[in-house]
XYZ file of C-alpha atoms in Angstrom:
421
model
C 40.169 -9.782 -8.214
C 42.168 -7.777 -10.684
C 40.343 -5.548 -13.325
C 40.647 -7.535 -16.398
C 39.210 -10.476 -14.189
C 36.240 -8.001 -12.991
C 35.526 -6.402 -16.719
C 35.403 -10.272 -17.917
C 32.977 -11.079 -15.263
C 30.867 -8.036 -15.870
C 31.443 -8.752 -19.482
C 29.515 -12.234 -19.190
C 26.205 -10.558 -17.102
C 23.058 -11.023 -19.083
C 20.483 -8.649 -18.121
C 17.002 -8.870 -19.156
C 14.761 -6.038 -18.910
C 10.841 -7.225 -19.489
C 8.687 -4.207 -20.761
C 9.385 -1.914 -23.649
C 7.564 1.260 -22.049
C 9.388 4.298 -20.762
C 10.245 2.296 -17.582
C 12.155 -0.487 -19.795
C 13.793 1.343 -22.247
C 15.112 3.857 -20.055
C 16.365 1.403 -17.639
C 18.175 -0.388 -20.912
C 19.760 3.370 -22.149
C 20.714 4.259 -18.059
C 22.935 0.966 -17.990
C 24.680 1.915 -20.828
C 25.059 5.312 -19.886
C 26.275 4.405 -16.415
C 28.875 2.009 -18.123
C 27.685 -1.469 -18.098
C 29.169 -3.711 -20.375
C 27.298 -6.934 -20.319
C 24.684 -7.638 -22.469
C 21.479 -6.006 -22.538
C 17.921 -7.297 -23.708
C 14.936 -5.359 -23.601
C 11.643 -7.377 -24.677
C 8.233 -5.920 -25.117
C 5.143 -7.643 -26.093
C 3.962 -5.318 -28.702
C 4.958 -5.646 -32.288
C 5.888 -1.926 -32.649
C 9.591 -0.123 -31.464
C 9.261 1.255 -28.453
C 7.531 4.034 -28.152
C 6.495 6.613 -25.702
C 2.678 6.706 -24.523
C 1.832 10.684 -23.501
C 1.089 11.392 -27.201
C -1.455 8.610 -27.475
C -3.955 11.273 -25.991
C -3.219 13.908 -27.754
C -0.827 14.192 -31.323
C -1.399 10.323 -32.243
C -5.112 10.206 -31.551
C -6.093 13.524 -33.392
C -3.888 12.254 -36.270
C -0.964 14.885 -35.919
C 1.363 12.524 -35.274
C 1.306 8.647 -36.469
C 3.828 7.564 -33.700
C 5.608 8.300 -30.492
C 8.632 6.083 -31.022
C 11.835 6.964 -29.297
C 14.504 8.624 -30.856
C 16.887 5.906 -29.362
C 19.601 3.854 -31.878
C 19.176 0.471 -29.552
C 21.633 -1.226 -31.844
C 24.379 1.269 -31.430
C 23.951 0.851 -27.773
C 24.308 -2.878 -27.964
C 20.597 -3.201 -27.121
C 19.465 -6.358 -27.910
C 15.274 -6.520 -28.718
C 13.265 -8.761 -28.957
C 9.703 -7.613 -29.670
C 6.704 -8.831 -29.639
C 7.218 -11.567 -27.566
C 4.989 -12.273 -24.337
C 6.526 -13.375 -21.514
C 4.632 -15.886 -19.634
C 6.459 -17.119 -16.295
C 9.640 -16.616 -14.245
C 11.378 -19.456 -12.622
C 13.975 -17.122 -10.180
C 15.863 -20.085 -8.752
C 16.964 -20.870 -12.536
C 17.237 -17.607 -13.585
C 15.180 -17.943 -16.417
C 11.956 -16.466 -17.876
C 9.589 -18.837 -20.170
C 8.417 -17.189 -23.431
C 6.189 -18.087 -26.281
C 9.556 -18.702 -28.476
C 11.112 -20.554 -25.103
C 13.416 -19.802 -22.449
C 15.199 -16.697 -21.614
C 17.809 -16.785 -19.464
C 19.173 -13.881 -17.271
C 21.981 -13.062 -14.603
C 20.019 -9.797 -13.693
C 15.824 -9.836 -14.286
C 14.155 -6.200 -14.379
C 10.448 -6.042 -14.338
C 9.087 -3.301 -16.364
C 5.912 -4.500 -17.361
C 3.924 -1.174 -16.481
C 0.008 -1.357 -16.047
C -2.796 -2.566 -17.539
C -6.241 -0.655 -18.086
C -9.376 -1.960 -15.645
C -11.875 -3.044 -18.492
C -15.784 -2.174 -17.908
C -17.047 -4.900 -16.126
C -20.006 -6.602 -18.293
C -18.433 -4.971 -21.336
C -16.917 -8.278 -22.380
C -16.833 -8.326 -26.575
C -19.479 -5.254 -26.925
C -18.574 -3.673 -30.079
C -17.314 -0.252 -29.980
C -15.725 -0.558 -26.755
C -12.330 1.149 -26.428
C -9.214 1.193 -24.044
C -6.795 3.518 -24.189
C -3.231 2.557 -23.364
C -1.351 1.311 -26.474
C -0.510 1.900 -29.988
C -3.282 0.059 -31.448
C -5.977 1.451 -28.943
C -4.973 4.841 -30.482
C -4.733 3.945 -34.110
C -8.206 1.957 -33.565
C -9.973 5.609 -31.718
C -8.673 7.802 -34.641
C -11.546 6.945 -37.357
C -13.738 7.986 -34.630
C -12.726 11.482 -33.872
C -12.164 11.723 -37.683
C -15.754 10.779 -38.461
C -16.963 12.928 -35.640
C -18.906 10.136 -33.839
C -20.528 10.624 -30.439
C -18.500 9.103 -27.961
C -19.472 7.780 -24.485
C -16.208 8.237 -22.060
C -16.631 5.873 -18.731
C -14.788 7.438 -16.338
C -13.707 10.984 -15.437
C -10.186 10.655 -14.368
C -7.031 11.699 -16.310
C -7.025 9.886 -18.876
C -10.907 10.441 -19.773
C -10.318 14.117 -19.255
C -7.490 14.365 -21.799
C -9.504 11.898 -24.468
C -12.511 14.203 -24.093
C -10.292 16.957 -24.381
C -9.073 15.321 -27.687
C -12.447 14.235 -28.752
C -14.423 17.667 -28.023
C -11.235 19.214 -30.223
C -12.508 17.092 -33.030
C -15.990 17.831 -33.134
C -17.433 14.444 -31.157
C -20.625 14.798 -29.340
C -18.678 13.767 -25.805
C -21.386 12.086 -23.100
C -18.570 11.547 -19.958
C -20.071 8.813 -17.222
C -18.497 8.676 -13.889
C -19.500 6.786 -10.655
C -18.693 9.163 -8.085
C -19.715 12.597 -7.709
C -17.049 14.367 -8.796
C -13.779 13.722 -11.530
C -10.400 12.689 -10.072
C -12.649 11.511 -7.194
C -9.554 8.450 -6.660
C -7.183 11.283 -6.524
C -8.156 14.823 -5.555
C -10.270 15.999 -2.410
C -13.614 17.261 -3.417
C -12.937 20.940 -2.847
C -10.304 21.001 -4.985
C -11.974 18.328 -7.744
C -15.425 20.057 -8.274
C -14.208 23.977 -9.643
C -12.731 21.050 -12.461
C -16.243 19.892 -13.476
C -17.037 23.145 -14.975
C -14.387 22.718 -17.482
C -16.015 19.852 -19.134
C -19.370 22.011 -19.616
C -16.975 24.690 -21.107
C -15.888 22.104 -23.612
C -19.451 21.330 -24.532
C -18.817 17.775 -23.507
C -22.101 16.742 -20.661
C -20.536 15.545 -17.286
C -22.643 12.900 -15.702
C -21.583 12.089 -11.884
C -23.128 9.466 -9.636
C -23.844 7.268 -12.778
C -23.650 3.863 -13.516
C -22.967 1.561 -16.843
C -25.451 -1.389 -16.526
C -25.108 -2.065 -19.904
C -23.030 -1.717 -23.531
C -25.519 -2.223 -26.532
C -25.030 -1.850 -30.540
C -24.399 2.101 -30.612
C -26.220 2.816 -27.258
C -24.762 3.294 -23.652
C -27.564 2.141 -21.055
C -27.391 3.374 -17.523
C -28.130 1.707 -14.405
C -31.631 3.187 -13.481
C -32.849 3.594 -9.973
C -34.091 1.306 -6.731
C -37.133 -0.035 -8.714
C -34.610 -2.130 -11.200
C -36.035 0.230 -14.294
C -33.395 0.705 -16.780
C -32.046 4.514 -17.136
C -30.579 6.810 -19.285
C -30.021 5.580 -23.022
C -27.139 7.485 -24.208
C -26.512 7.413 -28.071
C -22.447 6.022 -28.936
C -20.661 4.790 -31.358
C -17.613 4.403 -29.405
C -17.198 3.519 -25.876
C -13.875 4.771 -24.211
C -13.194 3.195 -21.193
C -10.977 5.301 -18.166
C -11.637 3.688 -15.426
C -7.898 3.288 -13.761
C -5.076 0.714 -14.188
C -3.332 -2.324 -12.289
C -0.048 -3.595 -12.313
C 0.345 -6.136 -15.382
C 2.148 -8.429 -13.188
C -0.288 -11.303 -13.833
C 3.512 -13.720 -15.386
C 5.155 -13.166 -11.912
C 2.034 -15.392 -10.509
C 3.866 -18.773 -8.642
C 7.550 -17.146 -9.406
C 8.008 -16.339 -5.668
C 8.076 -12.407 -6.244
C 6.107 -11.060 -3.796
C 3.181 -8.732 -4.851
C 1.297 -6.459 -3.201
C -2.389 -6.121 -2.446
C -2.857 -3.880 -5.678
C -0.810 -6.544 -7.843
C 2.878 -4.436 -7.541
C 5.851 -5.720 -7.312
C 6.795 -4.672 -3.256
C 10.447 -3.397 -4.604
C 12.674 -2.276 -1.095
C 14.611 1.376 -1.357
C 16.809 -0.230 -3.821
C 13.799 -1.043 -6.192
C 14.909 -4.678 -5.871
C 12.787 -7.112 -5.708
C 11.420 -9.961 -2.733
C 14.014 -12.593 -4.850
C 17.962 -12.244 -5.573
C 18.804 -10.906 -9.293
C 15.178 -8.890 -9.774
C 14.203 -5.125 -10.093
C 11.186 -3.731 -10.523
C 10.720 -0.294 -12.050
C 7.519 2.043 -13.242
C 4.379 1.405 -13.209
C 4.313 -2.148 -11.780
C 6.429 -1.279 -8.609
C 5.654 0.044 -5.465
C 8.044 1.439 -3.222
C 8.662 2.333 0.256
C 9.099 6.499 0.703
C 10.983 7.484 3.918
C 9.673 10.593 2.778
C 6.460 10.227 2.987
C 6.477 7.342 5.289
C 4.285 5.083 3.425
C 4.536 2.949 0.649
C 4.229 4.602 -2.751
C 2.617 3.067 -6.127
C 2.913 5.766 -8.690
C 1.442 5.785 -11.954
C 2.899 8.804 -14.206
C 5.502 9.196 -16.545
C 8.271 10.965 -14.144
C 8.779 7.833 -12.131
C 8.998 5.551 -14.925
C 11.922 8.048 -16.128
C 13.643 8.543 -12.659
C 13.493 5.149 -11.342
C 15.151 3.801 -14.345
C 18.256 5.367 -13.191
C 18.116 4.107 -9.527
C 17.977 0.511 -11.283
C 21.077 0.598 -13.348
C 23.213 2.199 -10.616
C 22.441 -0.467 -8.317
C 22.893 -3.332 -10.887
C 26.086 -2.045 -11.247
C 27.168 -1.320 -7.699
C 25.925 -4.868 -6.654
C 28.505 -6.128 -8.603
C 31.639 -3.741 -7.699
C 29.958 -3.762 -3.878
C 28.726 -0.204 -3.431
C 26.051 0.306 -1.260
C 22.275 0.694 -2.383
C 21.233 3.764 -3.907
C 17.821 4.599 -2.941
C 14.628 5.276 -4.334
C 12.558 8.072 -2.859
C 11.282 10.773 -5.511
C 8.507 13.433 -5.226
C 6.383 12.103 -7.420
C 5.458 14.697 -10.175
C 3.189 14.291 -13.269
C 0.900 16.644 -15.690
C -2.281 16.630 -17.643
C -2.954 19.075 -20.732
C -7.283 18.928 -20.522
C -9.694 21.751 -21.367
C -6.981 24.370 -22.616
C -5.346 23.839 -19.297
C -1.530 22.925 -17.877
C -2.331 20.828 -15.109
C 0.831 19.953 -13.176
C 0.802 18.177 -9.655
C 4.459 17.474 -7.419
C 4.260 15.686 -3.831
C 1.837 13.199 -1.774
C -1.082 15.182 -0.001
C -2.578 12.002 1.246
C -1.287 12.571 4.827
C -1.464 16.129 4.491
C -3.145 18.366 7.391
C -3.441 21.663 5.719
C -5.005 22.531 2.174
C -3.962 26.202 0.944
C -5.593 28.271 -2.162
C -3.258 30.432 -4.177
C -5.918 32.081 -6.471
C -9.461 31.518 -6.937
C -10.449 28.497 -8.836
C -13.325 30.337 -11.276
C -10.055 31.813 -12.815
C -8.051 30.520 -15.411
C -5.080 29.943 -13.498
C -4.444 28.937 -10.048
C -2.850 26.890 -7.709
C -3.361 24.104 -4.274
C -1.057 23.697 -1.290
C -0.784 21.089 1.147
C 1.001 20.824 4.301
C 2.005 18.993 6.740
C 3.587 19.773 10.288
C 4.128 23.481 8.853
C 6.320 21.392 5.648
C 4.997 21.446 1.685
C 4.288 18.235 0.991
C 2.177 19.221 -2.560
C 1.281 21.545 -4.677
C -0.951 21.162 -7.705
C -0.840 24.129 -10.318
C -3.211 24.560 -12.701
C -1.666 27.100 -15.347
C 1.051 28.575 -12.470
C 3.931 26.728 -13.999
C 5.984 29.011 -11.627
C 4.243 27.910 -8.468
C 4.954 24.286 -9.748
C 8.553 24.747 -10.566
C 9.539 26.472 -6.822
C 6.833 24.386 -5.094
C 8.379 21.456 -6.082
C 11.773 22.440 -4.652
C 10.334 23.487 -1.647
C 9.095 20.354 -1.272
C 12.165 18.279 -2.048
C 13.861 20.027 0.620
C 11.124 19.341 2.907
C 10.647 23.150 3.962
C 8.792 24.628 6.310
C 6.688 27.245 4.951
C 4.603 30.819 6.342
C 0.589 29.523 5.612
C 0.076 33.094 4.904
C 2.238 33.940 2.635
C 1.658 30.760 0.650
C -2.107 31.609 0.646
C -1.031 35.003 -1.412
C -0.802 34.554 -4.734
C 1.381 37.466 -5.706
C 4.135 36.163 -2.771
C 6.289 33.621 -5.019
C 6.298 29.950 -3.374
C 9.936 30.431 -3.099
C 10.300 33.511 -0.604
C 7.478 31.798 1.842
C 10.169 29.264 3.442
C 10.677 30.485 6.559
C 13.402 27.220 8.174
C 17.284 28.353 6.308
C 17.557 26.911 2.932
């Protein structure tokens, strides 16, 4: 096939990219940037550009900042969008997708879709009841903080650590509820989760653990009481924020064929592609299989809904000059600004066999190791941004580290390797 013939066929691709989140949009700019010359269409359910969602936590909801949208001219990149539009099926073996304005066709599908909040079961249509994920759920939360209402947050997890953080900052009486008995109990062993609980009594916001919702009333919180079936606690709200963890929004790839996971993800290979020819899935919504870690990953932060973007548009692009798969297999990395604090976290400890302390946690600052086989497989820094930085190296390379000298806070991360760099 001679060039021309190649750049015409290129020329005619249609892809589609579903989601206008980080995961989306970046995988629309990386195609571009990599050279693609088909067309590109990027639709996103919400009415509003695209927009990024960190700052819904923080600048948007304390009314510092009105939006988040990207600085990103879609038009002079040829970026076709078409927003607010829900998508509502896929039909792979026509290539097509089936919208509320009618059928989309594609040459190339990518499945961006992200996550959706879990809602508080029982909740249903209570008034006052508030997610936290979008736009809207922001601009609907800001009358609150503004008005200084007391807030009940249901669930102490990221997100309801960085909306209390938020809330306390505006003056809210904050009442946090949490089922287990400890915040970040999904995420974080309990030695290195419970020095964190302090913080949210040095906030002034009261930490209840081992607590239940039974109810939502009209500006009242009711807890679940004990064995008897007596009602508890009664906690005084206007607002309800809810922080309970997110799923895959895959619910339109139901009957397309694409497989899914247990959790709801998309079960993308190395490659990020999907179970059926033509689809990648990216962000959020994908899980992935880490020869790194051995296990397959489901990640939930920002960083992988910018890095995988990249691994997407290389390989739509080398499918069609015949290049081998490029694959996926980041260390996944996020952070968390809550309580005054830079809270930054690189690796997968979940198979780890060694936790390490660098600093004591009653301090301000300090830092977490894990390791496994004598290799860093995590770190999580909490105001070291230094440890963070080299940790994170260290673990890309898979090094092999000296336990002591890790456990030392004044040895930095990077001179405690002890295999040649």
């Amino acid at each position: 096939m001679s060039e021309q013939t190649e750049q015409q066929t290129e020329s005619r691709r249609r892809v589609v990219v579903v989601g206008a989140g980080m995961a989306g949009v970046r995988t629309a700019v990386a195609l571009r940037e990599q050279g693609f010359t088909g067309s590109v269409t990027l639709i996103g359910a919400e009415p509003h550009p695209p927009y990024d969602r960190p700052p819904l936590s923080k600048a948007v909801l304390l009314g510092t900042a009105e939006h988040s949208a990207f600085d990103i001219d879609f038009a002079a990149l040829d970026i076709e969008l078409r927003l607010g539009l829900e998508v509502t099926g896929v039909r792979p073996s026509a290539h097509e997708l089936d919208t509320a304005a009618g059928t989309v066709p594609y040459d190339v599908l990518v499945v961006a879709t992200g996550a959706e909040p879990v809602t508080l079961p029982g909740s249903g249509d209570a008034p006052g009841v508030h997610l936290l994920r979008t736009l809207d759920d922001a601009t609907r939360l800001r009358p609150v903080l503004d008005e200084r209402r007391p807030v009940v947050v249901v669930g102490a997890g990221w997100i309801g650590a960085e909306f209390t953080t938020a809330a306390r900052a505006a003056g809210c009486r904050v009442t946090v509820v949490e089922a287990a008995d400890r915040p970040l109990a999904g995420t974080m062993p309990a030695e290195v989760a419970a020095p964190m609980a302090a913080w949210y009594a040095e906030s002034g916001a009261e930490l209840l653990t081992l607590a239940r919702v039974a109810r939502v009333e009209p500006g009242a919180v009711v807890l679940a009481g004990d064995a008897s079936g007596a009602d508890g606690r009664v906690i005084a709200a206007d607002a309800v924020v809810v922080g309970i963890g997110a799923r895959p929004a895959t619910g339109p790839l139901a009957g397309s064929g694409i497989r899914l996971g247990p959790d709801g993800s998309v079960t993308a290979d190395s490659a990020l592609r999907a179970s059926v020819a033509d689809v990648y899935a990216v962000g959020d919504c994908a899980s992935f299989p880490s020869a790194r870690y051995g296990e397959r990953l489901l990640v939930h932060h920002w960083d992988n809904a910018l890095q995988g973007p990249r691994t997407v548009a290389a390989n739509i692009i080398g499918a069609e000059e015949g290049e081998p798969p490029v694959p996926y297999d980041p260390v996944p990395y996020f952070w968390s600004e809550q309580f005054g604090r830079f809270v930054q976290y690189a690796g997968h400890h979940a198979a780890a066999d060694t936790l390490l302390w660098r600093g004591d946690p009653a301090d301000p600052s300090w830092t977490v190791c894990w390791l496994r086989d004598g290799m860093l497989v995590a770190v999580l820094a909490v105001g070291r941004p230094r440890d963070l930085a080299q940790g994170r190296k260290l673990v890309e390379a898979a090094a092999r580290v000296d336990p002591v000298r890790v456990a030392d806070p004044s040895v930095p991360l990077k001179s405690t390797r002890t295999d040649a760099p």
